[in-house]
Coordinates of C-alpha atoms in Angstrom, one line a residue:
M1 CA 4.1 -48.2 -4.2
F2 CA 4.0 -45.5 -6.9
P3 CA 1.2 -45.2 -9.5
A4 CA 2.1 -46.9 -12.7
G5 CA 0.6 -44.2 -14.9
P6 CA 2.8 -42.9 -17.6
T7 CA 4.3 -39.4 -17.6
L8 CA 4.7 -37.3 -20.7
W9 CA 8.3 -36.4 -21.5
G10 CA 10.4 -35.6 -24.5
G11 CA 10.4 -33.1 -27.4
Q12 CA 7.9 -30.6 -28.7
G13 CA 6.1 -32.8 -31.3
R14 CA 2.5 -33.9 -30.9
G15 CA 0.7 -37.1 -31.8
K16 CA 1.7 -40.7 -31.7
N17 CA 4.6 -42.1 -33.7
K18 CA 6.0 -45.5 -34.3
K19 CA 9.3 -44.5 -33.0
T20 CA 7.9 -43.1 -29.8
E21 CA 5.8 -46.3 -29.3
E22 CA 8.9 -48.4 -29.9
W23 CA 10.8 -46.3 -27.4
T24 CA 8.1 -46.8 -24.8
N25 CA 8.0 -50.5 -25.4
N26 CA 11.8 -50.9 -25.1
F27 CA 11.7 -48.8 -21.9
N28 CA 9.0 -50.9 -20.3
S29 CA 10.8 -54.1 -21.2
S30 CA 14.0 -52.9 -19.7
V31 CA 12.2 -52.0 -16.5
E32 CA 10.6 -55.5 -16.4
L33 CA 14.1 -57.1 -16.8
I34 CA 15.4 -55.1 -13.9
N35 CA 12.5 -56.3 -11.8
H36 CA 13.2 -59.9 -12.7
S37 CA 16.9 -59.4 -11.9
L38 CA 16.1 -57.9 -8.5
S39 CA 13.7 -60.8 -7.7
T40 CA 16.6 -63.2 -8.4
L41 CA 19.1 -61.3 -6.4
Y42 CA 17.0 -60.4 -3.4
N43 CA 15.2 -63.7 -3.1
G44 CA 14.3 -64.2 0.5
I45 CA 15.6 -60.9 1.7
E46 CA 13.0 -58.3 0.7
T47 CA 10.4 -57.4 3.3
D48 CA 8.4 -54.7 1.7
E49 CA 5.4 -56.4 0.0
D50 CA 4.3 -53.1 -1.7
L51 CA 7.4 -53.2 -3.9
T52 CA 7.4 -56.9 -4.7
K53 CA 3.7 -57.6 -5.3
D54 CA 3.8 -56.8 -9.0
S55 CA 7.2 -58.4 -9.8
D56 CA 7.5 -61.8 -8.1
E57 CA 8.6 -63.6 -11.3
Q58 CA 12.3 -64.4 -11.3
M59 CA 14.6 -64.8 -14.4
E60 CA 14.0 -67.9 -16.4
G61 CA 16.6 -70.7 -16.4
D62 CA 19.5 -71.3 -14.1
V63 CA 20.8 -67.8 -13.6
T64 CA 23.6 -67.0 -11.2
L65 CA 23.7 -64.0 -9.0
Q66 CA 26.6 -62.7 -11.1
G67 CA 24.5 -63.0 -14.3
A68 CA 21.5 -61.3 -12.7
C69 CA 23.7 -58.5 -11.5
E70 CA 25.1 -58.0 -15.0
T71 CA 21.6 -58.0 -16.5
L72 CA 20.5 -55.3 -14.0
V73 CA 23.5 -53.1 -14.7
H74 CA 23.1 -53.5 -18.5
N75 CA 19.4 -52.5 -18.4
C76 CA 20.1 -49.6 -16.1
Q77 CA 22.7 -48.2 -18.5
K78 CA 20.3 -48.8 -21.4
I79 CA 17.5 -46.9 -19.7
G80 CA 19.9 -44.0 -18.9
G81 CA 21.0 -43.9 -22.5
M82 CA 17.4 -43.8 -23.7
M83 CA 16.6 -40.9 -21.5
R84 CA 19.7 -39.0 -22.7
E85 CA 18.8 -39.4 -26.3
P86 CA 16.6 -36.7 -27.9
T87 CA 13.2 -37.7 -29.2
N88 CA 11.2 -36.3 -32.0
G89 CA 7.9 -36.1 -30.0
M90 CA 6.4 -36.6 -26.6
V91 CA 7.0 -40.0 -25.1
R92 CA 5.2 -41.7 -22.2
L93 CA 7.6 -42.4 -19.4
P94 CA 6.4 -45.0 -16.8
L95 CA 7.7 -42.9 -13.9
G96 CA 5.8 -44.9 -11.3
K97 CA 7.4 -48.3 -12.4
L98 CA 10.8 -46.8 -12.6
L99 CA 10.6 -45.3 -9.1
N100 CA 9.4 -48.6 -7.7
V101 CA 12.5 -50.3 -9.2
V102 CA 14.8 -47.7 -7.6
A103 CA 13.1 -47.9 -4.2
R104 CA 13.2 -51.8 -4.3
C105 CA 16.9 -51.8 -5.1
L106 CA 17.9 -49.3 -2.4
K107 CA 15.6 -50.6 0.3
V108 CA 17.9 -53.6 0.9
S109 CA 20.8 -52.5 3.1
H110 CA 24.2 -53.9 3.5
A111 CA 23.4 -55.0 7.0
D112 CA 20.5 -57.1 5.8
V113 CA 22.7 -59.0 3.3
E114 CA 25.5 -59.4 5.8
S115 CA 23.3 -61.0 8.4
V116 CA 22.6 -63.9 6.0
P117 CA 25.6 -66.2 5.8
S118 CA 24.6 -67.6 2.4
M119 CA 24.6 -64.1 0.8
T120 CA 28.3 -63.6 0.7
E121 CA 28.4 -63.3 -3.1
L122 CA 25.5 -60.8 -3.0
K123 CA 27.4 -58.8 -0.4
E124 CA 30.2 -58.3 -2.9
L125 CA 27.8 -57.4 -5.7
L126 CA 25.7 -55.0 -3.7
P127 CA 27.9 -51.9 -4.3
V128 CA 27.7 -52.4 -8.1
I129 CA 23.9 -52.6 -7.9
Y130 CA 23.7 -49.5 -5.8
Q131 CA 26.0 -47.5 -8.1
S132 CA 24.0 -48.5 -11.2
V133 CA 20.6 -47.6 -9.8
L134 CA 21.8 -44.3 -8.3
A135 CA 23.2 -43.4 -11.7
L136 CA 19.8 -44.2 -13.2
L137 CA 18.1 -42.0 -10.6
A138 CA 20.4 -39.1 -11.3
Q139 CA 19.6 -39.2 -15.0
L140 CA 15.9 -39.4 -14.1
I141 CA 16.1 -36.2 -12.0
I142 CA 17.8 -34.5 -14.9
C143 CA 15.1 -35.5 -17.3
C144 CA 11.9 -35.1 -15.1
K145 CA 13.0 -32.2 -13.0
T146 CA 10.1 -30.7 -11.0
S147 CA 7.8 -33.7 -11.8
L148 CA 9.6 -35.5 -9.0
L149 CA 8.8 -32.8 -6.4
P150 CA 5.9 -34.8 -4.8
K151 CA 8.4 -37.7 -4.3
S152 CA 11.3 -35.6 -3.1
R153 CA 11.1 -36.7 0.6
F154 CA 11.1 -40.3 -0.3
L155 CA 14.1 -39.9 -2.6
I156 CA 16.0 -38.0 0.1
D157 CA 15.3 -40.8 2.6
L158 CA 16.6 -43.4 0.1
C159 CA 19.9 -41.5 -0.5
L160 CA 20.5 -41.0 3.3
Q161 CA 19.7 -44.7 3.9
T162 CA 22.2 -45.7 1.2
L163 CA 24.9 -43.4 2.7
S164 CA 24.4 -45.0 6.2
S165 CA 24.5 -48.5 4.6
T166 CA 27.8 -47.9 2.9
T167 CA 29.6 -47.1 6.1
Q168 CA 29.8 -50.8 7.0
M169 CA 31.1 -51.8 3.6
K170 CA 34.7 -53.0 3.3
S171 CA 34.9 -52.9 -0.4
S172 CA 36.7 -50.2 -2.3
M173 CA 33.5 -49.6 -4.3
K174 CA 31.8 -48.0 -1.3
W175 CA 33.5 -44.6 -2.1
Q176 CA 31.9 -44.7 -5.5
V177 CA 28.5 -45.5 -4.1
R178 CA 28.8 -42.7 -1.7
A179 CA 29.8 -40.3 -4.5
S180 CA 26.8 -41.4 -6.5
A181 CA 24.4 -40.9 -3.6
L182 CA 25.8 -37.4 -2.9
R183 CA 25.6 -36.5 -6.5
V184 CA 21.9 -37.5 -6.5
M185 CA 21.3 -35.3 -3.4
T186 CA 23.1 -32.4 -5.1
L187 CA 20.9 -32.7 -8.1
L188 CA 17.8 -32.7 -5.9
V189 CA 18.9 -29.5 -4.2
Q190 CA 19.8 -27.8 -7.5
T191 CA 16.6 -28.9 -9.2
L192 CA 14.0 -28.8 -6.5
G193 CA 15.6 -26.4 -4.0
W194 CA 16.3 -26.5 -0.3
G195 CA 13.2 -27.2 1.8
K196 CA 12.3 -27.6 5.4
Y197 CA 12.8 -31.4 5.2
W198 CA 16.5 -30.9 4.3
T199 CA 16.8 -28.8 7.4
S200 CA 15.1 -31.3 9.6
Q201 CA 17.6 -34.0 8.4
S202 CA 20.6 -31.7 8.9
K203 CA 22.1 -33.7 11.8
L204 CA 22.2 -37.0 9.8
I205 CA 23.5 -35.1 6.7
T206 CA 26.3 -33.5 8.7
K207 CA 27.3 -36.8 10.1
E208 CA 27.6 -38.4 6.6
L209 CA 29.5 -35.4 5.2
I210 CA 32.0 -35.4 8.0
T211 CA 32.9 -39.0 7.1
D212 CA 34.0 -37.9 3.6
I213 CA 35.5 -34.5 4.3
K214 CA 37.6 -35.2 7.4
I215 CA 41.2 -36.3 6.9
H216 CA 41.7 -39.9 8.0
K217 CA 45.2 -40.7 9.2
D218 CA 46.5 -44.2 8.5
P219 CA 47.2 -46.1 11.8
V220 CA 50.8 -47.2 12.3
K221 CA 51.3 -50.8 11.2
Q222 CA 52.6 -53.1 14.0
V223 CA 54.4 -56.3 13.0
S224 CA 53.1 -59.2 15.1
L225 CA 55.4 -61.8 16.7
A226 CA 53.6 -64.7 15.0
S227 CA 54.3 -63.3 11.6
T228 CA 58.1 -62.9 12.3
T229 CA 58.4 -66.5 13.6
S230 CA 56.7 -67.9 10.6
S231 CA 58.9 -66.0 8.3
D232 CA 62.0 -67.2 10.1
L233 CA 60.9 -70.8 9.8
N234 CA 60.3 -70.4 6.1
K235 CA 63.8 -69.0 5.7
Q236 CA 65.4 -71.9 7.5
E237 CA 63.5 -74.5 5.4
A238 CA 64.6 -72.7 2.3
A239 CA 68.2 -72.8 3.4
L240 CA 68.0 -76.6 4.1
G241 CA 66.5 -77.2 0.7
R242 CA 69.2 -75.3 -1.0
R243 CA 71.9 -77.3 0.8
K244 CA 70.3 -80.6 -0.4
K245 CA 70.3 -79.4 -4.0
E246 CA 73.9 -78.2 -4.1
K247 CA 75.0 -81.0 -6.3
K248 CA 72.0 -80.6 -8.7
K249 CA 71.8 -78.2 -11.5
R250 CA 70.0 -75.1 -10.5
N251 CA 67.5 -73.4 -12.6
K252 CA 67.7 -69.7 -13.3
A253 CA 64.4 -69.1 -11.8
E254 CA 65.5 -70.4 -8.4
S255 CA 68.1 -67.7 -8.1
Y256 CA 65.3 -65.1 -7.4
N257 CA 64.1 -66.9 -4.2
D258 CA 66.7 -65.2 -2.0
L259 CA 65.8 -61.7 -3.2
A260 CA 63.6 -59.5 -0.9
V261 CA 60.3 -58.4 -2.4
E262 CA 59.9 -54.6 -2.4
N263 CA 56.7 -52.8 -3.1
K264 CA 57.6 -49.5 -4.8
E265 CA 54.6 -47.4 -5.7
T266 CA 54.9 -44.7 -8.3
E267 CA 53.1 -41.4 -8.2
D268 CA 50.5 -42.6 -10.7
S269 CA 49.8 -45.7 -8.6
K270 CA 49.3 -43.5 -5.5
D271 CA 46.8 -41.3 -7.4
D272 CA 45.0 -44.4 -8.6
S273 CA 44.7 -45.8 -5.1
S274 CA 43.3 -42.6 -3.8
A275 CA 40.9 -42.0 -6.7
P276 CA 37.7 -43.7 -5.3
E277 CA 38.0 -41.7 -2.0
A278 CA 38.8 -38.6 -3.9
V279 CA 35.6 -38.9 -5.9
S280 CA 33.6 -39.3 -2.7
T281 CA 35.3 -36.3 -1.1
L282 CA 34.7 -34.1 -4.1
S283 CA 31.0 -34.9 -4.1
A284 CA 30.8 -34.3 -0.3
L285 CA 32.5 -30.9 -0.6
E286 CA 30.2 -29.9 -3.4
F287 CA 27.1 -30.8 -1.4
S288 CA 28.5 -29.1 1.7
R289 CA 28.8 -25.9 -0.2
L290 CA 25.1 -26.0 -1.2
A291 CA 24.1 -26.9 2.4
L292 CA 26.1 -24.0 3.9
E293 CA 24.5 -21.6 1.5
N294 CA 21.0 -22.6 2.7
L295 CA 21.4 -23.6 6.3
E296 CA 21.5 -21.2 9.3
F297 CA 24.4 -21.1 11.7
A298 CA 22.7 -23.2 14.4
F299 CA 22.3 -26.1 12.1
A300 CA 25.7 -25.7 10.3
E301 CA 28.1 -25.0 13.2
N302 CA 29.4 -28.6 13.5
L303 CA 30.0 -28.9 9.8
M304 CA 31.8 -25.5 9.7
W305 CA 34.1 -26.6 12.6
V306 CA 35.1 -29.8 10.7
I307 CA 35.8 -27.9 7.4
L308 CA 37.9 -25.3 9.1
D309 CA 39.8 -27.9 11.1
T310 CA 40.5 -29.8 7.9
A311 CA 41.9 -26.7 6.3
A312 CA 44.1 -26.0 9.3
T313 CA 45.5 -29.5 9.4
L314 CA 46.2 -29.4 5.7
Q315 CA 48.1 -26.1 6.0
R316 CA 49.9 -27.1 9.1
E317 CA 50.9 -30.8 8.4
G318 CA 50.2 -31.2 4.7
P319 CA 48.1 -33.9 3.1
P320 CA 49.0 -37.4 4.4
V321 CA 49.8 -40.4 2.2
K322 CA 46.9 -41.7 0.0
S323 CA 44.8 -38.7 1.0
P324 CA 42.3 -37.2 -1.5
Y325 CA 43.7 -33.8 -0.8
L326 CA 46.8 -34.6 -2.7
R327 CA 44.8 -33.7 -5.7
S328 CA 44.4 -30.0 -6.6
A329 CA 40.7 -30.5 -7.4
C330 CA 40.0 -31.5 -3.8
R331 CA 42.0 -28.7 -2.4
K332 CA 40.2 -26.2 -4.7
Q333 CA 36.8 -27.5 -3.7
L334 CA 37.8 -27.4 0.0
Y335 CA 38.7 -23.7 -0.1
L336 CA 35.4 -23.0 -1.9
V337 CA 33.6 -24.6 1.0
V338 CA 35.8 -22.5 3.4
F339 CA 34.5 -19.4 1.6
A340 CA 31.0 -20.7 2.0
C341 CA 31.5 -20.8 5.7
T342 CA 31.8 -17.1 5.8
T343 CA 28.4 -16.6 4.2
V344 CA 26.4 -18.6 6.7
R345 CA 23.8 -16.3 8.2
L346 CA 22.9 -16.0 11.8
D347 CA 19.3 -16.8 12.8
S348 CA 17.1 -14.1 14.3
G349 CA 17.1 -15.4 17.9
C350 CA 20.8 -16.2 18.2
G351 CA 22.6 -15.3 21.4
R352 CA 25.9 -13.6 22.1
K353 CA 27.8 -16.8 22.2
D354 CA 26.8 -17.8 18.7
T355 CA 27.6 -14.3 17.4
I356 CA 31.1 -14.4 18.8
T357 CA 31.6 -18.0 17.5
Q358 CA 30.5 -17.0 14.0
Y359 CA 32.8 -13.9 14.1
Q360 CA 35.8 -16.1 15.0
M361 CA 35.0 -18.6 12.2
V362 CA 34.8 -15.8 9.6
N363 CA 38.2 -14.5 10.7
A364 CA 39.7 -18.0 10.6
A365 CA 38.3 -18.6 7.1
M366 CA 39.9 -15.4 5.9
N367 CA 43.3 -16.4 7.3
F368 CA 43.1 -19.9 5.7
L369 CA 42.3 -18.4 2.3
N370 CA 45.1 -15.8 2.6
D371 CA 47.6 -18.5 3.5
A372 CA 46.5 -20.8 0.7
M373 CA 46.8 -18.0 -1.8
Q374 CA 50.5 -17.6 -0.8
T375 CA 51.7 -21.1 0.0
D376 CA 49.7 -23.6 -2.1
A377 CA 51.7 -25.4 -4.8
T378 CA 49.0 -25.1 -7.5
A379 CA 48.4 -21.9 -9.4
E380 CA 44.7 -22.9 -9.9
V381 CA 44.2 -23.1 -6.1
Q382 CA 46.0 -19.8 -5.6
K383 CA 43.8 -18.1 -8.2
T384 CA 40.6 -19.4 -6.6
C385 CA 41.7 -18.3 -3.1
R386 CA 42.5 -14.8 -4.5
Q387 CA 39.1 -14.5 -6.1
M388 CA 37.3 -15.6 -2.9
L389 CA 39.3 -13.2 -0.8
T390 CA 38.5 -10.3 -3.1
I391 CA 34.8 -11.1 -2.9
L392 CA 35.0 -11.5 0.9
R393 CA 36.7 -8.2 1.4
L394 CA 34.1 -6.4 -0.7
T395 CA 31.1 -8.0 1.1
C396 CA 32.4 -8.7 4.6
H397 CA 30.5 -5.8 6.0
L398 CA 27.2 -7.4 4.9
N399 CA 27.5 -10.6 6.9
R400 CA 30.0 -9.9 9.7
P401 CA 28.3 -8.9 12.9
I402 CA 29.2 -5.9 15.0
V403 CA 30.3 -7.3 18.3
R404 CA 31.8 -5.6 21.4
R405 CA 35.3 -6.7 22.4
I406 CA 34.2 -8.2 25.7
L407 CA 30.8 -9.6 26.0
P408 CA 29.4 -11.5 29.0
D409 CA 28.4 -15.1 28.6
D410 CA 24.7 -15.8 28.4
S411 CA 25.1 -19.1 30.4
N412 CA 26.6 -17.2 33.4
E413 CA 24.0 -15.2 35.3
A414 CA 26.6 -13.1 37.1
K415 CA 27.0 -9.6 35.8
D416 CA 30.2 -8.3 34.4
V417 CA 32.4 -6.2 36.7
M418 CA 32.9 -3.5 34.2
E419 CA 29.2 -3.2 33.5
M420 CA 28.5 -3.0 37.2
E421 CA 31.0 -0.2 37.6
R422 CA 29.5 1.7 34.8
E423 CA 26.0 1.4 36.3
S424 CA 27.3 2.6 39.8
L425 CA 29.0 5.6 38.2
Q426 CA 25.8 6.5 36.3
L427 CA 23.7 6.2 39.5
S428 CA 26.2 8.4 41.4
E429 CA 26.0 11.1 38.7
E430 CA 22.2 11.0 38.8
N431 CA 22.2 11.3 42.6
E432 CA 24.6 14.2 42.5
Q433 CA 22.4 16.0 40.0
L434 CA 19.3 15.4 42.2
R435 CA 21.2 16.7 45.2
K436 CA 22.2 19.9 43.4
R437 CA 18.6 20.5 42.3
L438 CA 17.4 20.0 45.9
M439 CA 20.0 22.5 47.2
D440 CA 19.0 25.1 44.5
S441 CA 15.3 24.7 45.4
E442 CA 16.1 25.1 49.1
M443 CA 18.1 28.3 48.4
E444 CA 15.3 29.7 46.3
N445 CA 12.8 28.9 49.0
Q446 CA 14.9 30.7 51.7
Q447 CA 15.3 33.7 49.4
Q448 CA 11.6 33.9 48.8
N449 CA 11.0 33.6 52.6
R450 CA 13.4 36.5 53.2
L451 CA 11.7 38.6 50.5
I452 CA 8.2 37.9 52.0
T453 CA 9.5 38.9 55.5
S454 CA 11.0 42.1 54.2
L455 CA 7.7 43.0 52.4
R456 CA 5.7 42.3 55.6
L457 CA 8.0 44.5 57.6
E458 CA 7.6 47.3 55.0
I459 CA 3.8 46.9 55.1
D460 CA 3.8 47.1 58.9
D461 CA 6.0 50.3 58.7
L462 CA 3.6 51.8 56.2
K463 CA 0.7 51.0 58.4
K464 CA 2.4 52.6 61.4
R465 CA 3.1 55.7 59.3
S466 CA -0.4 56.0 58.1
A467 CA -1.7 55.6 61.7
N468 CA 0.7 58.3 63.0
S469 CA -0.4 60.7 60.2
T470 CA -4.1 60.0 61.1
N471 CA -3.4 60.8 64.7
T472 CA -1.7 64.1 63.9
T473 CA -4.5 65.1 61.7
K474 CA -7.1 64.4 64.4
D475 CA -5.0 66.4 66.9
G476 CA -5.0 69.4 64.5
E477 CA -8.8 69.2 64.1
H478 CA -9.3 69.2 67.8
S479 CA -7.1 72.3 68.2
I480 CA -8.9 74.1 65.4
G481 CA -12.3 73.1 67.0
N482 CA -11.3 74.6 70.3
C483 CA -10.2 77.9 68.7
T484 CA -12.7 80.7 68.2
L485 CA -13.9 80.9 64.6
Q486 CA -13.5 84.2 62.9
V487 CA -16.8 85.7 62.2
T488 CA -17.0 89.0 60.4
E489 CA -20.2 90.9 60.0
T490 CA -20.3 91.9 56.4
D491 CA -23.0 92.3 54.0
Q492 CA -23.5 89.4 51.7
A493 CA -24.3 91.6 48.8
S494 CA -21.0 93.5 49.1
D495 CA -19.1 90.1 49.3
E496 CA -20.8 88.7 46.2
D497 CA -20.0 91.9 44.3
N498 CA -16.3 91.8 45.3
S499 CA -15.9 88.0 44.5
D500 CA -14.3 86.9 41.3
P501 CA -16.3 84.1 39.4
E502 CA -13.2 82.8 37.6
E503 CA -11.2 82.0 40.7
T504 CA -10.9 78.3 41.7
R505 CA -11.3 79.2 45.3
K506 CA -13.9 81.5 46.9
D507 CA -14.5 82.7 50.4
E508 CA -18.2 82.9 51.0
R509 CA -19.6 84.4 54.1
V510 CA -22.5 82.3 55.3
N511 CA -24.2 83.9 58.3
G512 CA -20.9 85.6 59.2
L513 CA -18.8 82.2 58.8
T514 CA -15.9 81.9 56.4
V515 CA -16.3 78.9 54.0
E516 CA -14.0 77.8 51.2
M517 CA -15.3 77.0 47.8
M518 CA -12.9 74.8 45.7
R519 CA -13.3 73.6 42.2
D520 CA -12.2 70.1 41.2
P521 CA -10.6 69.5 37.8
A522 CA -14.0 68.6 36.3
G523 CA -15.3 72.1 37.1
E524 CA -17.9 71.1 39.8
P525 CA -17.7 73.2 43.0
T526 CA -16.9 71.5 46.2
V527 CA -17.7 73.2 49.5
V528 CA -15.1 72.6 52.1
D529 CA -15.1 74.0 55.6
S530 CA -11.8 75.2 56.9
S531 CA -12.5 73.2 60.1
R532 CA -12.8 70.0 58.0
A533 CA -9.7 70.5 55.9
G534 CA -7.8 68.0 58.0
E535 CA -10.4 65.3 57.6
K536 CA -10.3 65.8 53.7
N537 CA -6.6 65.5 53.5
E538 CA -6.5 62.4 55.7
G539 CA -8.0 60.1 53.1
T540 CA -6.0 61.3 50.1
D541 CA -2.4 61.7 51.4
A542 CA -0.3 59.3 53.4
E543 CA 1.2 62.4 55.1
P544 CA -1.5 65.0 55.9
K545 CA -0.9 68.7 55.0
P546 CA -2.7 70.8 57.6
K547 CA -1.1 74.1 56.5
R548 CA -4.3 75.8 55.6
A549 CA -6.0 74.6 58.8
K550 CA -3.0 75.8 60.9
L551 CA -3.1 79.2 59.2
K552 CA -6.8 79.5 59.9
A553 CA -6.3 78.4 63.5
E554 CA -3.5 80.9 64.0
N555 CA -5.6 83.7 62.5
S556 CA -8.4 82.7 64.8
L557 CA -6.2 82.6 67.8
S558 CA -4.5 85.9 67.0
S559 CA -7.9 87.7 66.4
P560 CA -9.6 88.9 69.6
S561 CA -12.7 86.9 70.4
P562 CA -15.7 88.8 71.5
R563 CA -16.5 88.8 75.1
K564 CA -19.5 87.2 76.7
D565 CA -20.7 90.3 78.3
E566 CA -20.5 92.1 75.0
Q567 CA -22.8 89.5 73.1
T568 CA -26.2 90.9 72.7
P569 CA -29.3 88.7 72.2
K570 CA -29.2 89.4 68.5
R571 CA -25.7 88.1 68.2
R572 CA -26.5 85.0 70.2
K573 CA -29.3 84.3 67.8
N574 CA -27.1 84.8 64.8
K575 CA -24.5 82.5 66.4
K576 CA -27.2 79.8 66.8
N577 CA -28.3 80.1 63.3
L578 CA -24.7 80.0 62.1
D579 CA -24.1 76.8 64.0
E580 CA -27.1 75.1 62.5
S581 CA -26.1 76.2 58.9
T582 CA -22.5 75.1 59.6
G583 CA -23.7 71.6 60.7
K584 CA -25.9 71.3 57.6
K585 CA -23.0 72.3 55.3
K586 CA -20.7 69.8 57.1
R587 CA -23.1 67.0 56.4
K588 CA -23.4 68.1 52.7
T589 CA -19.6 68.3 52.4
E590 CA -19.2 64.7 53.8
E591 CA -21.8 63.5 51.3
L592 CA -20.1 65.2 48.4
T593 CA -16.5 64.3 49.3
V594 CA -15.7 60.6 49.2
P595 CA -12.5 59.5 50.8
K596 CA -10.0 58.0 48.3
E597 CA -7.7 55.0 49.0
D598 CA -4.0 55.3 49.0
P599 CA -2.5 53.9 45.7
E600 CA 0.8 53.0 47.3
S601 CA -0.9 50.6 49.8
E602 CA -2.9 49.0 46.9
A603 CA 0.3 48.4 44.9
I604 CA 2.0 46.8 48.0
Q605 CA -0.9 44.5 48.6
A606 CA -0.9 43.4 44.9
M607 CA 2.9 42.8 45.1
I608 CA 2.5 40.5 48.1
S609 CA -0.3 38.5 46.5
D610 CA 1.8 38.0 43.4
F611 CA 4.8 36.7 45.4
V612 CA 2.5 34.4 47.4
D613 CA 0.9 33.0 44.3
A614 CA 4.3 32.5 42.5
E615 CA 5.9 30.6 45.3
P616 CA 7.2 27.3 43.8
D617 CA 6.6 23.8 45.1
I618 CA 9.3 22.7 47.5
F619 CA 10.5 19.1 47.1

């Protein structure tokens, strides 16, 4: 099954040596003797042809099964001793042949032997064979180390098959066989590490570990009726025999027949009777600690429950009779495994239920360690629990999850009542805030509407005022137009001589008509007729100021107008010329003077446009 090529193993020396060659020859001969012994023992039982094709020869002569078993055990011990001894140089170890021997031995299960009626003797020898080969395999792992990594899966399967095979054994040797198999598994994990294949076999491993860790209570022995009747008959026969021999001389040895046989076990005998099971329990606890350090919570939950339940039973009821936990070593190892339960990590996708369960287990483990530190009878166990509690209290924040006090179950789709109340309160608060915002926006909208209405009313009022002022100005112009203009006949030369050039206003007599000359701030002269003064003030002021026009009109009304009959042809001609010149100057004045817009009306229009543009969006 495995290649028979040699594997280099040993010291640091190089080259061949007679001692190394002798060592290799002795090793090979021992392996051959083991093969011959297995051929004798498993004759007619083996079914794997790959393991038996190279070693079909049986031991020479008439060899009993007991002799073949002794030869196998002796050679296994010899090979183990050879591997423990140091060597001067490199030696060639036939690793393939040795692994074939181990596989051939462990492939035959207890059920295969028990099914054959003629193999009763082999059934009793099978635990001894298992134990010897497993001890050899453990020594091989210590020596070869990582060279066995390619064969690790096959070795794990062999150990698990051995453990499952020993559950049907009724011999007391089965506990030692289980201890040897668990020790090999522990060495594999310590040497090669924990891989994915270990995790895939976690269910089967957990099942086998629970068998050794759990406390087994002895059933109550019931005395059968048949046994009592047979004992009464024996007593009656003994009484009749004594009566017949009354006259004969009695021997001293016969006086002990009437005494009841009492089986009193001392404490040492109790420890001896529980020793095999204690060895298996110790090995199972040690491997459980390694498994809990590497497994995730989903794979280790069942094993953790069994360990914590065992610790609770031990503290509540105490160890039963013939229990391995009577020994302090088992209790110490148990509390080390309890501490390992607190270090099991949660996987990334675990739910709330697993989180709460792990939290409860950590609390229970801390309570068990605290109780054992105070109540255990052994100082060594108390010291161990104290150390574990100190470590746990210093590092509990690293592995204990942060969980709310009340969490809904993932399996139940119904929402929690408290959570629904919180959601309803949150929604009501959000609705209240939205309602307040809506009310504020409505109030702001109404305020802006009122402001716009007031501005429009003010604009209408201003328009009415400007219209009224325009009407009054026009009425004044009509009254001035109907009045008789003052015409004075003076010489133009005398008027020009009497006029002051620095005055801002001048009265020029043009063809006997009085005309006002005004200077703007830029210094340019502007000709304004007194009859058009009202029209000039109309465009500049919101409220016209026709004072000057009124004064002129009053003066014209108060001055006596010339009569028609007194007008001569010369005066009529002068009047006609005066009207023509007055019309020309009016047109020139209209061209020079441009009406200005009212600044207040412009400011009001700008204010209205700003309010209209800044009006916010209404929800």
